[in-house]
Amino acid sequence: MDIKMAKILIVDDNRMILQALSEHLEEMGHDTEVADSGLDALDLLENIRPDLIIMDIVMPGMSGIEVTKKIKANPALASVPVVAFTSQSNHAQWSEIFDDYLVKPFGYDDLAKIINRFIQQSADSI
């Protein structure tokens, strides 16, 4: 099965994580955009439409939960899957907000499986 390469927005206040994830996803053939805050992510989303958003939950200013609620409330972006990633362990409360989640630390194989699943779902719905 061929997996379509995706445009992925990564949102995290830790620049080292942004760089590592971006480099790895680009090595996998994906296009990436990065934002180091929730506000930067919302600004970027005025001009781009990613296939998937990977969102840190705990960020200063605006949490990933707040940002995701704004994304899901926007009709132009509501269908874009948002995957949370965090070191917190209270995942059950997120199922109504996020499409999926990864717990830090996570392996790149786990990330690839989630990306491939959402990209395949997107391709199947076309």
PDB file of C-alpha atoms in Angstrom:
ATOM      1  CA  MET A   1       0.000   0.000   0.000  1.00  0.00           C
ATOM      2  CA  ASP A   2       1.400   3.376  -0.970  1.00  0.00           C
ATOM      3  CA  ILE A   3       1.128   6.013   1.727  1.00  0.00           C
ATOM      4  CA  LYS A   4       0.724   9.581   0.544  1.00  0.00           C
ATOM      5  CA  MET A   5       3.220  12.014   1.965  1.00  0.00           C
ATOM      6  CA  ALA A   6       1.638  14.640   4.167  1.00  0.00           C
ATOM      7  CA  LYS A   7       1.943  18.281   5.110  1.00  0.00           C
ATOM      8  CA  ILE A   8       2.299  18.197   8.899  1.00  0.00           C
ATOM      9  CA  LEU A   9       2.196  21.099  11.347  1.00  0.00           C
ATOM     10  CA  ILE A  10       4.162  20.464  14.552  1.00  0.00           C
ATOM     11  CA  VAL A  11       3.342  22.678  17.537  1.00  0.00           C
ATOM     12  CA  ASP A  12       5.587  22.634  20.621  1.00  0.00           C
ATOM     13  CA  ASP A  13       7.277  25.271  22.764  1.00  0.00           C
ATOM     14  CA  ASN A  14      10.460  23.154  22.940  1.00  0.00           C
ATOM     15  CA  ARG A  15      12.577  24.064  19.912  1.00  0.00           C
ATOM     16  CA  MET A  16      14.724  20.939  20.223  1.00  0.00           C
ATOM     17  CA  ILE A  17      11.622  18.756  19.921  1.00  0.00           C
ATOM     18  CA  LEU A  18      10.393  20.838  16.976  1.00  0.00           C
ATOM     19  CA  GLN A  19      13.709  20.415  15.186  1.00  0.00           C
ATOM     20  CA  ALA A  20      14.018  16.679  15.895  1.00  0.00           C
ATOM     21  CA  LEU A  21      10.443  15.890  14.822  1.00  0.00           C
ATOM     22  CA  SER A  22      10.635  18.117  11.768  1.00  0.00           C
ATOM     23  CA  GLU A  23      13.902  16.564  10.591  1.00  0.00           C
ATOM     24  CA  HIS A  24      12.636  13.021  11.141  1.00  0.00           C
ATOM     25  CA  LEU A  25       9.334  13.639   9.351  1.00  0.00           C
ATOM     26  CA  GLU A  26      11.124  15.296   6.436  1.00  0.00           C
ATOM     27  CA  GLU A  27      13.447  12.271   6.199  1.00  0.00           C
ATOM     28  CA  MET A  28      10.269  10.176   5.917  1.00  0.00           C
ATOM     29  CA  GLY A  29       9.254  12.358   2.956  1.00  0.00           C
ATOM     30  CA  HIS A  30       6.702  14.585   4.673  1.00  0.00           C
ATOM     31  CA  ASP A  31       6.456  18.362   4.377  1.00  0.00           C
ATOM     32  CA  THR A  32       6.611  20.084   7.762  1.00  0.00           C
ATOM     33  CA  GLU A  33       5.758  23.452   9.239  1.00  0.00           C
ATOM     34  CA  VAL A  34       6.589  24.293  12.848  1.00  0.00           C
ATOM     35  CA  ALA A  35       5.132  26.652  15.423  1.00  0.00           C
ATOM     36  CA  ASP A  36       6.604  27.244  18.872  1.00  0.00           C
ATOM     37  CA  SER A  37       3.379  28.496  20.434  1.00  0.00           C
ATOM     38  CA  GLY A  38      -0.350  28.122  20.094  1.00  0.00           C
ATOM     39  CA  LEU A  39      -0.696  31.652  18.771  1.00  0.00           C
ATOM     40  CA  ASP A  40       1.976  31.019  16.125  1.00  0.00           C
ATOM     41  CA  ALA A  41       0.112  27.861  15.094  1.00  0.00           C
ATOM     42  CA  LEU A  42      -3.158  29.751  14.686  1.00  0.00           C
ATOM     43  CA  ASP A  43      -1.355  32.432  12.646  1.00  0.00           C
ATOM     44  CA  LEU A  44       0.193  29.776  10.380  1.00  0.00           C
ATOM     45  CA  LEU A  45      -3.176  28.097   9.915  1.00  0.00           C
ATOM     46  CA  GLU A  46      -4.522  31.258   8.314  1.00  0.00           C
ATOM     47  CA  ASN A  47      -2.231  30.525   5.346  1.00  0.00           C
ATOM     48  CA  ILE A  48      -1.719  26.755   5.259  1.00  0.00           C
ATOM     49  CA  ARG A  49      -3.943  23.686   5.416  1.00  0.00           C
ATOM     50  CA  PRO A  50      -1.977  20.763   6.824  1.00  0.00           C
ATOM     51  CA  ASP A  51      -3.036  17.152   6.461  1.00  0.00           C
ATOM     52  CA  LEU A  52      -2.232  16.555  10.135  1.00  0.00           C
ATOM     53  CA  ILE A  53      -1.311  18.587  13.221  1.00  0.00           C
ATOM     54  CA  ILE A  54       0.908  17.243  16.005  1.00  0.00           C
ATOM     55  CA  MET A  55       0.196  19.330  19.110  1.00  0.00           C
ATOM     56  CA  ASP A  56       1.968  19.530  22.456  1.00  0.00           C
ATOM     57  CA  ILE A  57      -0.580  19.929  25.230  1.00  0.00           C
ATOM     58  CA  VAL A  58       1.396  21.874  27.832  1.00  0.00           C
ATOM     59  CA  MET A  59       2.623  25.172  26.408  1.00  0.00           C
ATOM     60  CA  PRO A  60       2.876  28.649  27.915  1.00  0.00           C
ATOM     61  CA  GLY A  61       0.271  31.206  26.919  1.00  0.00           C
ATOM     62  CA  MET A  62      -2.245  29.007  25.161  1.00  0.00           C
ATOM     63  CA  SER A  63      -2.370  25.280  25.853  1.00  0.00           C
ATOM     64  CA  GLY A  64      -2.624  22.703  23.117  1.00  0.00           C
ATOM     65  CA  ILE A  65      -6.159  21.986  24.312  1.00  0.00           C
ATOM     66  CA  GLU A  66      -7.181  25.628  23.807  1.00  0.00           C
ATOM     67  CA  VAL A  67      -5.526  25.773  20.382  1.00  0.00           C
ATOM     68  CA  THR A  68      -7.174  22.529  19.277  1.00  0.00           C
ATOM     69  CA  LYS A  69     -10.610  23.739  20.376  1.00  0.00           C
ATOM     70  CA  LYS A  70     -10.108  26.858  18.213  1.00  0.00           C
ATOM     71  CA  ILE A  71      -8.974  24.713  15.271  1.00  0.00           C
ATOM     72  CA  LYS A  72     -11.964  22.365  15.586  1.00  0.00           C
ATOM     73  CA  ALA A  73     -14.349  25.354  15.829  1.00  0.00           C
ATOM     74  CA  ASN A  74     -13.100  26.680  12.470  1.00  0.00           C
ATOM     75  CA  PRO A  75     -15.117  25.058   9.633  1.00  0.00           C
ATOM     76  CA  ALA A  76     -12.133  25.297   7.264  1.00  0.00           C
ATOM     77  CA  LEU A  77      -9.915  23.339   9.675  1.00  0.00           C
ATOM     78  CA  ALA A  78     -12.334  21.172  11.664  1.00  0.00           C
ATOM     79  CA  SER A  79     -11.604  18.045   9.624  1.00  0.00           C
ATOM     80  CA  VAL A  80      -7.812  18.270  10.059  1.00  0.00           C
ATOM     81  CA  PRO A  81      -6.745  15.536  12.508  1.00  0.00           C
ATOM     82  CA  VAL A  82      -4.932  16.789  15.609  1.00  0.00           C
ATOM     83  CA  VAL A  83      -2.685  14.365  17.483  1.00  0.00           C
ATOM     84  CA  ALA A  84      -1.704  15.369  21.021  1.00  0.00           C
ATOM     85  CA  PHE A  85       1.675  14.543  22.446  1.00  0.00           C
ATOM     86  CA  THR A  86       2.496  14.979  26.087  1.00  0.00           C
ATOM     87  CA  SER A  87       4.128  13.486  29.140  1.00  0.00           C
ATOM     88  CA  GLN A  88       0.852  13.718  31.078  1.00  0.00           C
ATOM     89  CA  SER A  89      -0.984  10.488  31.783  1.00  0.00           C
ATOM     90  CA  ASN A  90      -4.642  11.607  31.841  1.00  0.00           C
ATOM     91  CA  HIS A  91      -5.454  10.609  28.249  1.00  0.00           C
ATOM     92  CA  ALA A  92      -9.116   9.699  28.707  1.00  0.00           C
ATOM     93  CA  GLN A  93     -10.236  13.318  28.902  1.00  0.00           C
ATOM     94  CA  TRP A  94      -8.686  14.129  25.531  1.00  0.00           C
ATOM     95  CA  SER A  95     -10.707  11.807  23.314  1.00  0.00           C
ATOM     96  CA  GLU A  96     -13.352  14.473  22.725  1.00  0.00           C
ATOM     97  CA  ILE A  97     -10.742  17.085  21.779  1.00  0.00           C
ATOM     98  CA  PHE A  98      -7.935  15.264  19.966  1.00  0.00           C
ATOM     99  CA  ASP A  99      -8.117  12.647  17.235  1.00  0.00           C
ATOM    100  CA  ASP A 100      -5.329  10.617  18.859  1.00  0.00           C
ATOM    101  CA  TYR A 101      -2.385  11.039  21.214  1.00  0.00           C
ATOM    102  CA  LEU A 102       1.199   9.974  21.840  1.00  0.00           C
ATOM    103  CA  VAL A 103       2.774   9.848  25.298  1.00  0.00           C
ATOM    104  CA  LYS A 104       6.319  11.219  25.601  1.00  0.00           C
ATOM    105  CA  PRO A 105       8.752   9.685  25.209  1.00  0.00           C
ATOM    106  CA  PHE A 106       7.449   7.939  22.113  1.00  0.00           C
ATOM    107  CA  GLY A 107       9.181   6.038  19.362  1.00  0.00           C
ATOM    108  CA  TYR A 108       9.287   7.227  15.770  1.00  0.00           C
ATOM    109  CA  ASP A 109       7.607   3.951  14.761  1.00  0.00           C
ATOM    110  CA  ASP A 110       4.591   4.875  16.905  1.00  0.00           C
ATOM    111  CA  LEU A 111       4.490   8.301  15.287  1.00  0.00           C
ATOM    112  CA  ALA A 112       4.763   6.815  11.790  1.00  0.00           C
ATOM    113  CA  LYS A 113       1.852   4.431  12.456  1.00  0.00           C
ATOM    114  CA  ILE A 114      -0.413   7.280  13.551  1.00  0.00           C
ATOM    115  CA  ILE A 115       0.583   9.476  10.606  1.00  0.00           C
ATOM    116  CA  ASN A 116       0.060   6.647   8.131  1.00  0.00           C
ATOM    117  CA  ARG A 117      -3.354   5.810   9.604  1.00  0.00           C
ATOM    118  CA  PHE A 118      -4.639   9.380   9.299  1.00  0.00           C
ATOM    119  CA  ILE A 119      -3.144   9.903   5.851  1.00  0.00           C
ATOM    120  CA  GLN A 120      -4.656   6.616   4.647  1.00  0.00           C
ATOM    121  CA  GLN A 121      -8.061   7.594   6.093  1.00  0.00           C
ATOM    122  CA  SER A 122      -7.802  10.894   4.251  1.00  0.00           C
ATOM    123  CA  ALA A 123      -6.921   9.139   0.986  1.00  0.00           C
ATOM    124  CA  ASP A 124      -9.777   6.652   1.428  1.00  0.00           C
ATOM    125  CA  SER A 125     -12.305   9.453   1.878  1.00  0.00           C
ATOM    126  CA  ILE A 126     -11.408  11.106  -1.439  1.00  0.00           C
TER     127      ILE A 126
END
